[in-house]
PDB file of C-alpha atoms in Angstrom:
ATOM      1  CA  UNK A   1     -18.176   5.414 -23.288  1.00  0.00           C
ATOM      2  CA  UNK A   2     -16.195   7.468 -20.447  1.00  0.00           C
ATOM      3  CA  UNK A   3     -12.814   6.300 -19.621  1.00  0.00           C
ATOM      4  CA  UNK A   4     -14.598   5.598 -16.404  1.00  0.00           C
ATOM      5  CA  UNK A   5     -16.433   3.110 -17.666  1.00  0.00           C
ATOM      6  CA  UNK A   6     -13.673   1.640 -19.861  1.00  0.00           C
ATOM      7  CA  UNK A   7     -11.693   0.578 -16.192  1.00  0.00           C
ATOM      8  CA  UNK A   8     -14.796  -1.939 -15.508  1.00  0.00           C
ATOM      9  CA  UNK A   9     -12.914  -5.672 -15.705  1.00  0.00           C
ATOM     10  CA  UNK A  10     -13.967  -9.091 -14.428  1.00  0.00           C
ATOM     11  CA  UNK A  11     -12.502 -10.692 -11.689  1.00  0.00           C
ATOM     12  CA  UNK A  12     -10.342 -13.758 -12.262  1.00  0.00           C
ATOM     13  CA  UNK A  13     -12.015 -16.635 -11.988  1.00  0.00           C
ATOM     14  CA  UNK A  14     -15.220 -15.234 -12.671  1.00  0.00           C
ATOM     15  CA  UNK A  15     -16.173 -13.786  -8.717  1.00  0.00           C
ATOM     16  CA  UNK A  16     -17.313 -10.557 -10.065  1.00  0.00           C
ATOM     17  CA  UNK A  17     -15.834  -7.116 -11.287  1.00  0.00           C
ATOM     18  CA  UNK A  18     -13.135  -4.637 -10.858  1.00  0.00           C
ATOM     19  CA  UNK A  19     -13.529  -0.713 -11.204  1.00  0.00           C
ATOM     20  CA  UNK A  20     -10.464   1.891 -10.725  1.00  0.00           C
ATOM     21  CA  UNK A  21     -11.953   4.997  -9.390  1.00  0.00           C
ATOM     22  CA  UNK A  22      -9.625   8.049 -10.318  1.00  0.00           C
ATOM     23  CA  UNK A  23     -10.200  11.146  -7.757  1.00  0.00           C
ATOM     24  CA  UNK A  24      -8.805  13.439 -10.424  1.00  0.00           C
ATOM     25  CA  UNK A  25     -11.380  12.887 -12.829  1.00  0.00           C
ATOM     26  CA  UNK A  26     -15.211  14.955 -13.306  1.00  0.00           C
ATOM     27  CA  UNK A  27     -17.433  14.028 -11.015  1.00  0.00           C
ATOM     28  CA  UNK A  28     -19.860  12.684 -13.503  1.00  0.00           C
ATOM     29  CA  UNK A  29     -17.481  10.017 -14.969  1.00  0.00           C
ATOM     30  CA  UNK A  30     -17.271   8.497 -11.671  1.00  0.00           C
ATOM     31  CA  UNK A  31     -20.645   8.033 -10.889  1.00  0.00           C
ATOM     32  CA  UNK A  32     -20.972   6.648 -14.228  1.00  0.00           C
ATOM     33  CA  UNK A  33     -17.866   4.134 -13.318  1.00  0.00           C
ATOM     34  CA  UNK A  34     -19.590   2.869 -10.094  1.00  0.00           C
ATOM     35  CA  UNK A  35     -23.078   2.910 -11.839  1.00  0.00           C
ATOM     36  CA  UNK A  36     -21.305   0.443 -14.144  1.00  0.00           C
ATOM     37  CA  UNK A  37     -19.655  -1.659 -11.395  1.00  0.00           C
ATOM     38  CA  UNK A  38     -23.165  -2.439 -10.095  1.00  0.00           C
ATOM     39  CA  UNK A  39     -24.768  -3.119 -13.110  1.00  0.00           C
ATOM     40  CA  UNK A  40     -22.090  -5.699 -13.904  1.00  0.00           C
ATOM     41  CA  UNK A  41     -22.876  -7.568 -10.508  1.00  0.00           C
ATOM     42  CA  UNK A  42     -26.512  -7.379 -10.619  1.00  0.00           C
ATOM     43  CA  UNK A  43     -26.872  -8.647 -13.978  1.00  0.00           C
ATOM     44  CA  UNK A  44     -25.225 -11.976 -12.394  1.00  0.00           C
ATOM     45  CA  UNK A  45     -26.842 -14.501 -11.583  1.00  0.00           C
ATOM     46  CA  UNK A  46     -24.223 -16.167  -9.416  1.00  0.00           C
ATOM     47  CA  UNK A  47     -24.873 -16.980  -5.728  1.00  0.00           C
ATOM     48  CA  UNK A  48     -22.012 -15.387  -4.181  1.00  0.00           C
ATOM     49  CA  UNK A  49     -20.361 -12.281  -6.400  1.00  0.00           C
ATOM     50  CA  UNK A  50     -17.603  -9.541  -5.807  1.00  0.00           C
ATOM     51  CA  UNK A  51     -16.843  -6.004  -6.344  1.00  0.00           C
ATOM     52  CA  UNK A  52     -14.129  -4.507  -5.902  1.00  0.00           C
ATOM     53  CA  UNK A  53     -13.191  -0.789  -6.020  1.00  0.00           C
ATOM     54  CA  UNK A  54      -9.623   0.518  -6.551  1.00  0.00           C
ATOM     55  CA  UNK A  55      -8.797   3.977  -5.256  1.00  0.00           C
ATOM     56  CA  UNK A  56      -6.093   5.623  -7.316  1.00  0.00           C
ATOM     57  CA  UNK A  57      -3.691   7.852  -5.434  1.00  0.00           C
ATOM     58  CA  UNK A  58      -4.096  11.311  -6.266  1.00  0.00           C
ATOM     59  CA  UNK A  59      -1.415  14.100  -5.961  1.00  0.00           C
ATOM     60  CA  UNK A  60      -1.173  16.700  -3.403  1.00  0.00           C
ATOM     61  CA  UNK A  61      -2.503  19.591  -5.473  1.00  0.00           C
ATOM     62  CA  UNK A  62      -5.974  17.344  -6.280  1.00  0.00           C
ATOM     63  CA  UNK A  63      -7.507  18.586  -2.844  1.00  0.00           C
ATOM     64  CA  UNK A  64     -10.648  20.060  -4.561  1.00  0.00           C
ATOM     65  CA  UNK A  65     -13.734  17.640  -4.004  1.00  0.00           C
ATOM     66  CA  UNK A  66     -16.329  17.708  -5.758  1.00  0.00           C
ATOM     67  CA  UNK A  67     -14.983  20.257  -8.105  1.00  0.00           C
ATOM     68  CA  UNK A  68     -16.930  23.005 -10.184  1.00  0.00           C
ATOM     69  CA  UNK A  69     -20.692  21.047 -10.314  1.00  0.00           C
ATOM     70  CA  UNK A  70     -24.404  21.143 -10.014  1.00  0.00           C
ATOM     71  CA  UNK A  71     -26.579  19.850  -6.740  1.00  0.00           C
ATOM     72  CA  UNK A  72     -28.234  17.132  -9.562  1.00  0.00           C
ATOM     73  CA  UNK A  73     -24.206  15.885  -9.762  1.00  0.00           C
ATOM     74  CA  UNK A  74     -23.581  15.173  -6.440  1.00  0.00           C
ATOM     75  CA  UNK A  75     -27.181  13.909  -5.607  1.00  0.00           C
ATOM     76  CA  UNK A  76     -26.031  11.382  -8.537  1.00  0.00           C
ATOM     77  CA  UNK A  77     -23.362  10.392  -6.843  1.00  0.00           C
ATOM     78  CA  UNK A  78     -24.769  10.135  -3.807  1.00  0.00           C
ATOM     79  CA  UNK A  79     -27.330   7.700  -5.358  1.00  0.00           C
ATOM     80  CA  UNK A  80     -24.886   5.892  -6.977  1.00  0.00           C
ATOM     81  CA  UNK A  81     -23.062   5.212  -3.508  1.00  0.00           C
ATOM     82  CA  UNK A  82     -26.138   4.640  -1.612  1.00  0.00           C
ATOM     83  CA  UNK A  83     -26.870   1.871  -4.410  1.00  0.00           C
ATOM     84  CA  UNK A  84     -23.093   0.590  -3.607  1.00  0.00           C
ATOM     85  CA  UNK A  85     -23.906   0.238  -0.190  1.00  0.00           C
ATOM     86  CA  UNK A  86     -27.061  -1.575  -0.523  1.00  0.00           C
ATOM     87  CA  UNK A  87     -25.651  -4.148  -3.810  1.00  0.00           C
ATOM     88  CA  UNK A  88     -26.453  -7.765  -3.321  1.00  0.00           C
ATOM     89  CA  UNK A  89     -22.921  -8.431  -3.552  1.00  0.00           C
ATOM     90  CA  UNK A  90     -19.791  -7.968  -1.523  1.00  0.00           C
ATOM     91  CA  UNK A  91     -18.223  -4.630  -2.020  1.00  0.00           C
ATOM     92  CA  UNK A  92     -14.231  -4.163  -1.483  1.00  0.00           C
ATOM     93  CA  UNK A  93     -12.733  -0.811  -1.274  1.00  0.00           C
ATOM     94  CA  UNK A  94      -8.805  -0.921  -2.084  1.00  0.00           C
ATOM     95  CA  UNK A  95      -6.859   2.630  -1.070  1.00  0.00           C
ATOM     96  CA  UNK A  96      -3.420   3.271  -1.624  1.00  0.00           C
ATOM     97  CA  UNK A  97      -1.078   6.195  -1.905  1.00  0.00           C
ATOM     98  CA  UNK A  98      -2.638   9.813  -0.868  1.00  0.00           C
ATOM     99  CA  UNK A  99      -6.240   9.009  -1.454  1.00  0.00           C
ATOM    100  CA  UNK A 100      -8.371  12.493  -2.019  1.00  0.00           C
ATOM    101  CA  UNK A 101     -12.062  12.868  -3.744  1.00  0.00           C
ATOM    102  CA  UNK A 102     -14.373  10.075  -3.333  1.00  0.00           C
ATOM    103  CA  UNK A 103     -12.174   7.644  -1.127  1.00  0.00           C
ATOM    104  CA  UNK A 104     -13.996   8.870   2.399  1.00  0.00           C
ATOM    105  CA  UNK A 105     -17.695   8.002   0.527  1.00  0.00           C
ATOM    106  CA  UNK A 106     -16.426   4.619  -1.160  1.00  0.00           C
ATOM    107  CA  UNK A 107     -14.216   3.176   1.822  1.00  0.00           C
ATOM    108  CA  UNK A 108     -17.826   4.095   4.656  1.00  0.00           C
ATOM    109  CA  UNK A 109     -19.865   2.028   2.006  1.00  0.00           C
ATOM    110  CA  UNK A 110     -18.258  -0.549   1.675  1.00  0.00           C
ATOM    111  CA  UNK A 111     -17.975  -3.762   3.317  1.00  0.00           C
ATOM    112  CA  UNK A 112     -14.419  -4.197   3.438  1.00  0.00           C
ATOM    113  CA  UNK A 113     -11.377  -1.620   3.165  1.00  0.00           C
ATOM    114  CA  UNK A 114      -7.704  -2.469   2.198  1.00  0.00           C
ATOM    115  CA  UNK A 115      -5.341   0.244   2.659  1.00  0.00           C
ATOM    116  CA  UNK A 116      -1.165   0.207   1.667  1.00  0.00           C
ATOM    117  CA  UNK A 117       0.941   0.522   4.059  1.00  0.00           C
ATOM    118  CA  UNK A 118       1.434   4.452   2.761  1.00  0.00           C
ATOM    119  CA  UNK A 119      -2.516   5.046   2.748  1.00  0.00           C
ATOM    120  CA  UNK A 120      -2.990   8.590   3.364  1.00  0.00           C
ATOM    121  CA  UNK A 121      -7.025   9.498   3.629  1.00  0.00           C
ATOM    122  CA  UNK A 122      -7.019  13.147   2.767  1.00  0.00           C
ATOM    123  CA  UNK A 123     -10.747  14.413   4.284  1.00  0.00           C
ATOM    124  CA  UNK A 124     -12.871  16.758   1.541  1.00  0.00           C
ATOM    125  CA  UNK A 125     -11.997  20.095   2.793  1.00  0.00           C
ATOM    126  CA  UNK A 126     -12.351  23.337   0.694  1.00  0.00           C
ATOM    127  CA  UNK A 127     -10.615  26.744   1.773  1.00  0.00           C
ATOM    128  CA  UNK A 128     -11.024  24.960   5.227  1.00  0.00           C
ATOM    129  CA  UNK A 129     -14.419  23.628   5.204  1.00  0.00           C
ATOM    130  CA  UNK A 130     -15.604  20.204   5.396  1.00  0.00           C
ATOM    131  CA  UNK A 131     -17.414  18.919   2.461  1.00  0.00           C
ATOM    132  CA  UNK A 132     -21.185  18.321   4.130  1.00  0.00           C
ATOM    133  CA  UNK A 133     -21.946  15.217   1.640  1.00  0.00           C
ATOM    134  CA  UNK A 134     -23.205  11.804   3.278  1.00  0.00           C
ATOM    135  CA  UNK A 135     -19.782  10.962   4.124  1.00  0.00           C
ATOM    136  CA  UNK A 136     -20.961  13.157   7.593  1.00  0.00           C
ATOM    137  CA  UNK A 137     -23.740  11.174   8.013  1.00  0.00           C
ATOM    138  CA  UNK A 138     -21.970   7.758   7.712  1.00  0.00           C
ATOM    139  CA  UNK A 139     -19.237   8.455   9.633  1.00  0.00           C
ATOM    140  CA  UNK A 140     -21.387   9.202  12.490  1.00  0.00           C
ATOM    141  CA  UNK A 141     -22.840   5.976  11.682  1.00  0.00           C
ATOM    142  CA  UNK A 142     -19.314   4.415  11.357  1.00  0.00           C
ATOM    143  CA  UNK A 143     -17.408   6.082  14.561  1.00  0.00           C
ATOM    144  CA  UNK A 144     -20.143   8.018  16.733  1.00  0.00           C
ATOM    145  CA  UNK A 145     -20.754  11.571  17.125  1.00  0.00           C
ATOM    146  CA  UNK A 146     -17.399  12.449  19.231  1.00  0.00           C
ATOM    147  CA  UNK A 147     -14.607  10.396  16.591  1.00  0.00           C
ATOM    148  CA  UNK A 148     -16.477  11.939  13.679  1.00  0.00           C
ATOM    149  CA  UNK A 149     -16.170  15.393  14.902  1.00  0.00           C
ATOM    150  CA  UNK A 150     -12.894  15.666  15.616  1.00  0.00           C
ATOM    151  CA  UNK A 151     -12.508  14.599  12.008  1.00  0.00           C
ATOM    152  CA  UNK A 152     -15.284  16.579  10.427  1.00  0.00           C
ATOM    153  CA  UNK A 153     -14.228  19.794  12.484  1.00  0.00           C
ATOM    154  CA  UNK A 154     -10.391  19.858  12.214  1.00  0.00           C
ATOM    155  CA  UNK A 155     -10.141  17.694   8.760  1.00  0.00           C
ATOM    156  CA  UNK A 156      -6.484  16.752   9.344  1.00  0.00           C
ATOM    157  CA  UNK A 157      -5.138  14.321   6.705  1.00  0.00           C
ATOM    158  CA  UNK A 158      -5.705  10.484   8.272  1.00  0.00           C
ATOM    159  CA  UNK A 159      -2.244   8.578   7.915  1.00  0.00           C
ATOM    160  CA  UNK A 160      -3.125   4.214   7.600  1.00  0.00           C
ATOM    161  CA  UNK A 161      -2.275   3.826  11.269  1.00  0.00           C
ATOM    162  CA  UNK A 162      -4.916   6.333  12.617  1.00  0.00           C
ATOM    163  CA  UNK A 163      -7.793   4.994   9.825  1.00  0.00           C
ATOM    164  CA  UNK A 164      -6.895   1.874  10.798  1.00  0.00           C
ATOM    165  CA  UNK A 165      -7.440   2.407  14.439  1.00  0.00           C
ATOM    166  CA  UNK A 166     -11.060   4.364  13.406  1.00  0.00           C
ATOM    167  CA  UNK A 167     -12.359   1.340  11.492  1.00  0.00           C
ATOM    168  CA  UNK A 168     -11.769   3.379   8.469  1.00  0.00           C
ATOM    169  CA  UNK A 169      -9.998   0.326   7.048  1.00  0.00           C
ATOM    170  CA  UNK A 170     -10.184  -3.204   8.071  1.00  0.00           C
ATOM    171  CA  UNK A 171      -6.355  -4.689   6.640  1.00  0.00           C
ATOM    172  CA  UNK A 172      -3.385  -2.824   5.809  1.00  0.00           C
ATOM    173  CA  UNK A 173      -1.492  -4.792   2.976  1.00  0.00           C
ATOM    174  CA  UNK A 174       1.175  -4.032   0.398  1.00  0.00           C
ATOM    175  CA  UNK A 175      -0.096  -6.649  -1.692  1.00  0.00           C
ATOM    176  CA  UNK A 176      -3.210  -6.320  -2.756  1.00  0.00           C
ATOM    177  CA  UNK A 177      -4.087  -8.794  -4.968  1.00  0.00           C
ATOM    178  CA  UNK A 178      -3.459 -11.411  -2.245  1.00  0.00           C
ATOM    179  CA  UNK A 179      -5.712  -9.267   0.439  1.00  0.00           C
ATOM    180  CA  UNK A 180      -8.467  -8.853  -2.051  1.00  0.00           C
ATOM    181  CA  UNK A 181      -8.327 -12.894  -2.943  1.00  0.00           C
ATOM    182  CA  UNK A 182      -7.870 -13.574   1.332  1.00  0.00           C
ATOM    183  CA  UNK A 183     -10.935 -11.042   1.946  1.00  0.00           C
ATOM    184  CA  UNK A 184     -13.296 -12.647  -0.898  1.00  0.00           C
ATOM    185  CA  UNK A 185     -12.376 -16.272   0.688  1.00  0.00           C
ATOM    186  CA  UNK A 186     -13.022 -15.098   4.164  1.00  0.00           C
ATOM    187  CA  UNK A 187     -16.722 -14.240   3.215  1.00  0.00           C
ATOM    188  CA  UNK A 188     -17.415 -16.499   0.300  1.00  0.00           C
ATOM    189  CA  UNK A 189     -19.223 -18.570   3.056  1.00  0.00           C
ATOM    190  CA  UNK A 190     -21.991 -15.887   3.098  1.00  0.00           C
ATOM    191  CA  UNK A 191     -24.491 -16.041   0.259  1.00  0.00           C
ATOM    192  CA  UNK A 192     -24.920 -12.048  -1.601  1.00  0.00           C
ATOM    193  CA  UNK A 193     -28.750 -12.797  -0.065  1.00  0.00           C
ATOM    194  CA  UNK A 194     -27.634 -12.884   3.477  1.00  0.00           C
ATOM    195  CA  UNK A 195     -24.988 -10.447   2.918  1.00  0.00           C
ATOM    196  CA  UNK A 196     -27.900  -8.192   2.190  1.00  0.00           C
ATOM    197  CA  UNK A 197     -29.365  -9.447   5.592  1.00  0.00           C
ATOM    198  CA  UNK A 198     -26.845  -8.667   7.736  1.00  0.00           C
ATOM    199  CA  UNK A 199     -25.706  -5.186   6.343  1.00  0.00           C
ATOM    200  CA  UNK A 200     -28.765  -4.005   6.765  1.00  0.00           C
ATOM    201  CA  UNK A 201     -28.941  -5.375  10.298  1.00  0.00           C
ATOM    202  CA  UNK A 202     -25.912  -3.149  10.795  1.00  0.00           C
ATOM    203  CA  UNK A 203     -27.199   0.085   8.944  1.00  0.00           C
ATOM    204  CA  UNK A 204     -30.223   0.712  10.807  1.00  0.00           C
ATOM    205  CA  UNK A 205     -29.308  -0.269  14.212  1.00  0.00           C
ATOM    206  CA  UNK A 206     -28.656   2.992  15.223  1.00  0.00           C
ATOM    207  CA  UNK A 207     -31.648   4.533  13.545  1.00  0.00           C
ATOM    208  CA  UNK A 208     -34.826   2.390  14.638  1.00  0.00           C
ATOM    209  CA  UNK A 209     -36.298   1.975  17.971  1.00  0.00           C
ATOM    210  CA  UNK A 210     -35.800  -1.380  19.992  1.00  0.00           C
ATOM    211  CA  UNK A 211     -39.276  -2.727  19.500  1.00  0.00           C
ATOM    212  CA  UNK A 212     -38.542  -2.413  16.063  1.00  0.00           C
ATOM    213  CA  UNK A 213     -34.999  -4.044  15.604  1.00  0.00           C
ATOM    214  CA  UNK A 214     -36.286  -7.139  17.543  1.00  0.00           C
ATOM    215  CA  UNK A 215     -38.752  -7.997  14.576  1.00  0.00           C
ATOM    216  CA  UNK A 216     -36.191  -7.801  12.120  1.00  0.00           C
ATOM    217  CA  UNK A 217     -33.636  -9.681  14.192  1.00  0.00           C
ATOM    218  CA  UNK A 218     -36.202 -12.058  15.051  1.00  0.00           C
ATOM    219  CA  UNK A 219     -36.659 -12.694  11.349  1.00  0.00           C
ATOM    220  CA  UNK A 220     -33.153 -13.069  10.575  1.00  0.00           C
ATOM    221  CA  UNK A 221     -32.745 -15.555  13.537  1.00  0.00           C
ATOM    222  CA  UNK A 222     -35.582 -17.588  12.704  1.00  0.00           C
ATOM    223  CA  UNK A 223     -33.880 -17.775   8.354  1.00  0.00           C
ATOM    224  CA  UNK A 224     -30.466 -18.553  10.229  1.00  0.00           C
ATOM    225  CA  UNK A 225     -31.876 -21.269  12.464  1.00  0.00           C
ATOM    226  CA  UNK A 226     -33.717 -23.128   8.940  1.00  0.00           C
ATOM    227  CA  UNK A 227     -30.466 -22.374   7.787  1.00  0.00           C
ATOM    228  CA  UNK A 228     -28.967 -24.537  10.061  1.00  0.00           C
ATOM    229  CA  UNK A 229     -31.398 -26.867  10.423  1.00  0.00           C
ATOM    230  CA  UNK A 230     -31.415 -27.454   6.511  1.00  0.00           C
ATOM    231  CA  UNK A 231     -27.316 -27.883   6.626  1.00  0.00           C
ATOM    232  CA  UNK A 232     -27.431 -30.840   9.508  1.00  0.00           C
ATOM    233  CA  UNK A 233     -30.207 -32.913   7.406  1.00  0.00           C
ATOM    234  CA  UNK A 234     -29.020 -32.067   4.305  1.00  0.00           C
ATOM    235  CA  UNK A 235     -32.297 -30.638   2.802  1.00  0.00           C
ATOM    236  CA  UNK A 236     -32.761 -26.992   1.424  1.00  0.00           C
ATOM    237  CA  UNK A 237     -34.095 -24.401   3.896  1.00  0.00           C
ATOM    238  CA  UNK A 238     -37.779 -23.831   3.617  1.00  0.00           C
ATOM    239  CA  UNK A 239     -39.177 -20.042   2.860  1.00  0.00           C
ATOM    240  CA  UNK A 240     -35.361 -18.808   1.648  1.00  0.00           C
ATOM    241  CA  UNK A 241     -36.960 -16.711  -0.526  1.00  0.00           C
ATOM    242  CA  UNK A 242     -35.471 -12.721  -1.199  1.00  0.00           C
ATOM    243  CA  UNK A 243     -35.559 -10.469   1.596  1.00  0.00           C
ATOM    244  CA  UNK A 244     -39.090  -8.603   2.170  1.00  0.00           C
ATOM    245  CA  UNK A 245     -40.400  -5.665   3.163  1.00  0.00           C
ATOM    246  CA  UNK A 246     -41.002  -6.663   6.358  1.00  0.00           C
ATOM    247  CA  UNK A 247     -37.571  -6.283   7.256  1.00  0.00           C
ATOM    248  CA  UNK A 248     -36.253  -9.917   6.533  1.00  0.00           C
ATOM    249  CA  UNK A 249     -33.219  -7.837   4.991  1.00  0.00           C
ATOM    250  CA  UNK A 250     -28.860  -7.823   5.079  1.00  0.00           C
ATOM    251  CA  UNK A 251     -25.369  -8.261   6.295  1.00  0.00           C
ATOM    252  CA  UNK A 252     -22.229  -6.333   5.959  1.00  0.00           C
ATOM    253  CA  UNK A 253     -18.683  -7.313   7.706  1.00  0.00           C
ATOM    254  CA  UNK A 254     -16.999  -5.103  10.194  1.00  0.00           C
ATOM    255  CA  UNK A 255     -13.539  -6.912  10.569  1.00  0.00           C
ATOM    256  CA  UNK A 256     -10.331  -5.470  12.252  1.00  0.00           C
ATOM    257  CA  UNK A 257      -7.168  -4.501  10.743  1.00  0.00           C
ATOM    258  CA  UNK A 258      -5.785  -8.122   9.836  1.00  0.00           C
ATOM    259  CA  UNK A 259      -2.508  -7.286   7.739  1.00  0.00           C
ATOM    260  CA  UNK A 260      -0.287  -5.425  10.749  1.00  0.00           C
ATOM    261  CA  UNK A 261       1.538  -2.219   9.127  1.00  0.00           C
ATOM    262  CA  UNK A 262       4.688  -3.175   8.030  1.00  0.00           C
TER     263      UNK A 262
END
């Protein structure tokens, strides 16, 4: 077992599990640590579930990202991120410190992003170069083409006022147990199934035509209004089966900063 793997914990009060990701360490050990933080929420069986994803500060002369490792590595860990993204489960990202390594990948996948008030997002850059991993793609996704050039392009360190004003992170707190317990309250009211609904609502709006969006909104309107329906007579909603292939699929939250910098 990796020491990795050793920083999986539960939750308190059972919501779901814990993981410290360490930037410093082989690339390999931390896809195996957030392999192990979603196998330990998909082998619940709860309704609602949590995980949550602490970013260790990293010092200034851990700039190197990924470090000295083979194409099959990082298309691990690109798996293992992609599987993050997609978990039936709400995913929290916590940063703190000077954050270096895998924080840009883990804070664009997740649902929600806590930063300290001394959050410093240090871009993967290389004697100058930007690290062309999915983090490119996403934060396209995340900002649009012109934001996520000047970042990709000039890869000047992002302070917790700027990433806050990019949507890089959603709350700025200097306590973070208390903004991990507020953020897990604020969306306990949506189930991990329509979690899954309404991230992927979110993912593939920018990839997929009209015509095709409407279905899948269309479906997820029609599971909302049984929903509803269901809740006012006090009977269980009809066809609330698991999301198909159809497209009846996900959610995900984009919230503002919340916490004020301080």
């Amino acid at each position: 077992m990796t020491n990795a793997i050793k920083d999986l914990e539960r939750l308190p009060d059972g919501l779901g599990v814990s993981a410290g990701i360490d930037g410093r360490r082989p690339l390999p050990e931390l896809t195996a640590a957030l392999t192990a933080a979603c196998d330990g929420v998909e082998d619940r069986t709860d309704e609602r579930s949590v995980v949550v994803l602490r970013i260790h500060a990293t010092r200034d002369t851990d700039r190197a990202w990924p470090g000295p490792v083979s194409v099959r590595d990082v298309g691990r860990w690109e798996r293992a991120v992609r599987r993050l993204e997609r978990l039936p489960a709400m995913t929290i990202a916590v940063a703190e410190g000077t954050s270096r390594g895998p924080a840009l990948d883990l804070l664009l996948a997740s649902d929600f992003r806590i930063g300290t008030p001394d959050l410093v997002l240090v871009p993967p850059v290389n004697d100058g170069h930007f690290w062309p991993g999915m983090s490119v793609f996403r934060l396209v996704q995340h900002l649009g083409a012109a934001r996520a050039r000047q970042i990709v392009l000039w890869g000047d360190d992002i302070e917790v006022r700027r990433a806050c004003a990019l949507g890089l992170v959603d709350q700025v707190s200097d306590d973070i147990p208390e903004a991990i317990r507020t953020a897990a309250v604020l969306m306990g009211r949506i189930s991990d199934r329509e979690l899954q609904v309404r991230r992927q609502l979110l993912l593939e709006a920018g990839a997929v035509e009209y015509e095709e969006a409407l279905g899948m909104h269309l479906a997820a309107c029609d599971r909302e209004l049984r929903r509803l329906r269901a809740a006012s007579t006090g009977t269980p909603p009809d066809g609330s089966g698991p999301p198909r292939p159809d497209g009846t699929g996900a959610p995900g939250s984009d919230a503002r900063c919340e916490g004020g910098h301080r």
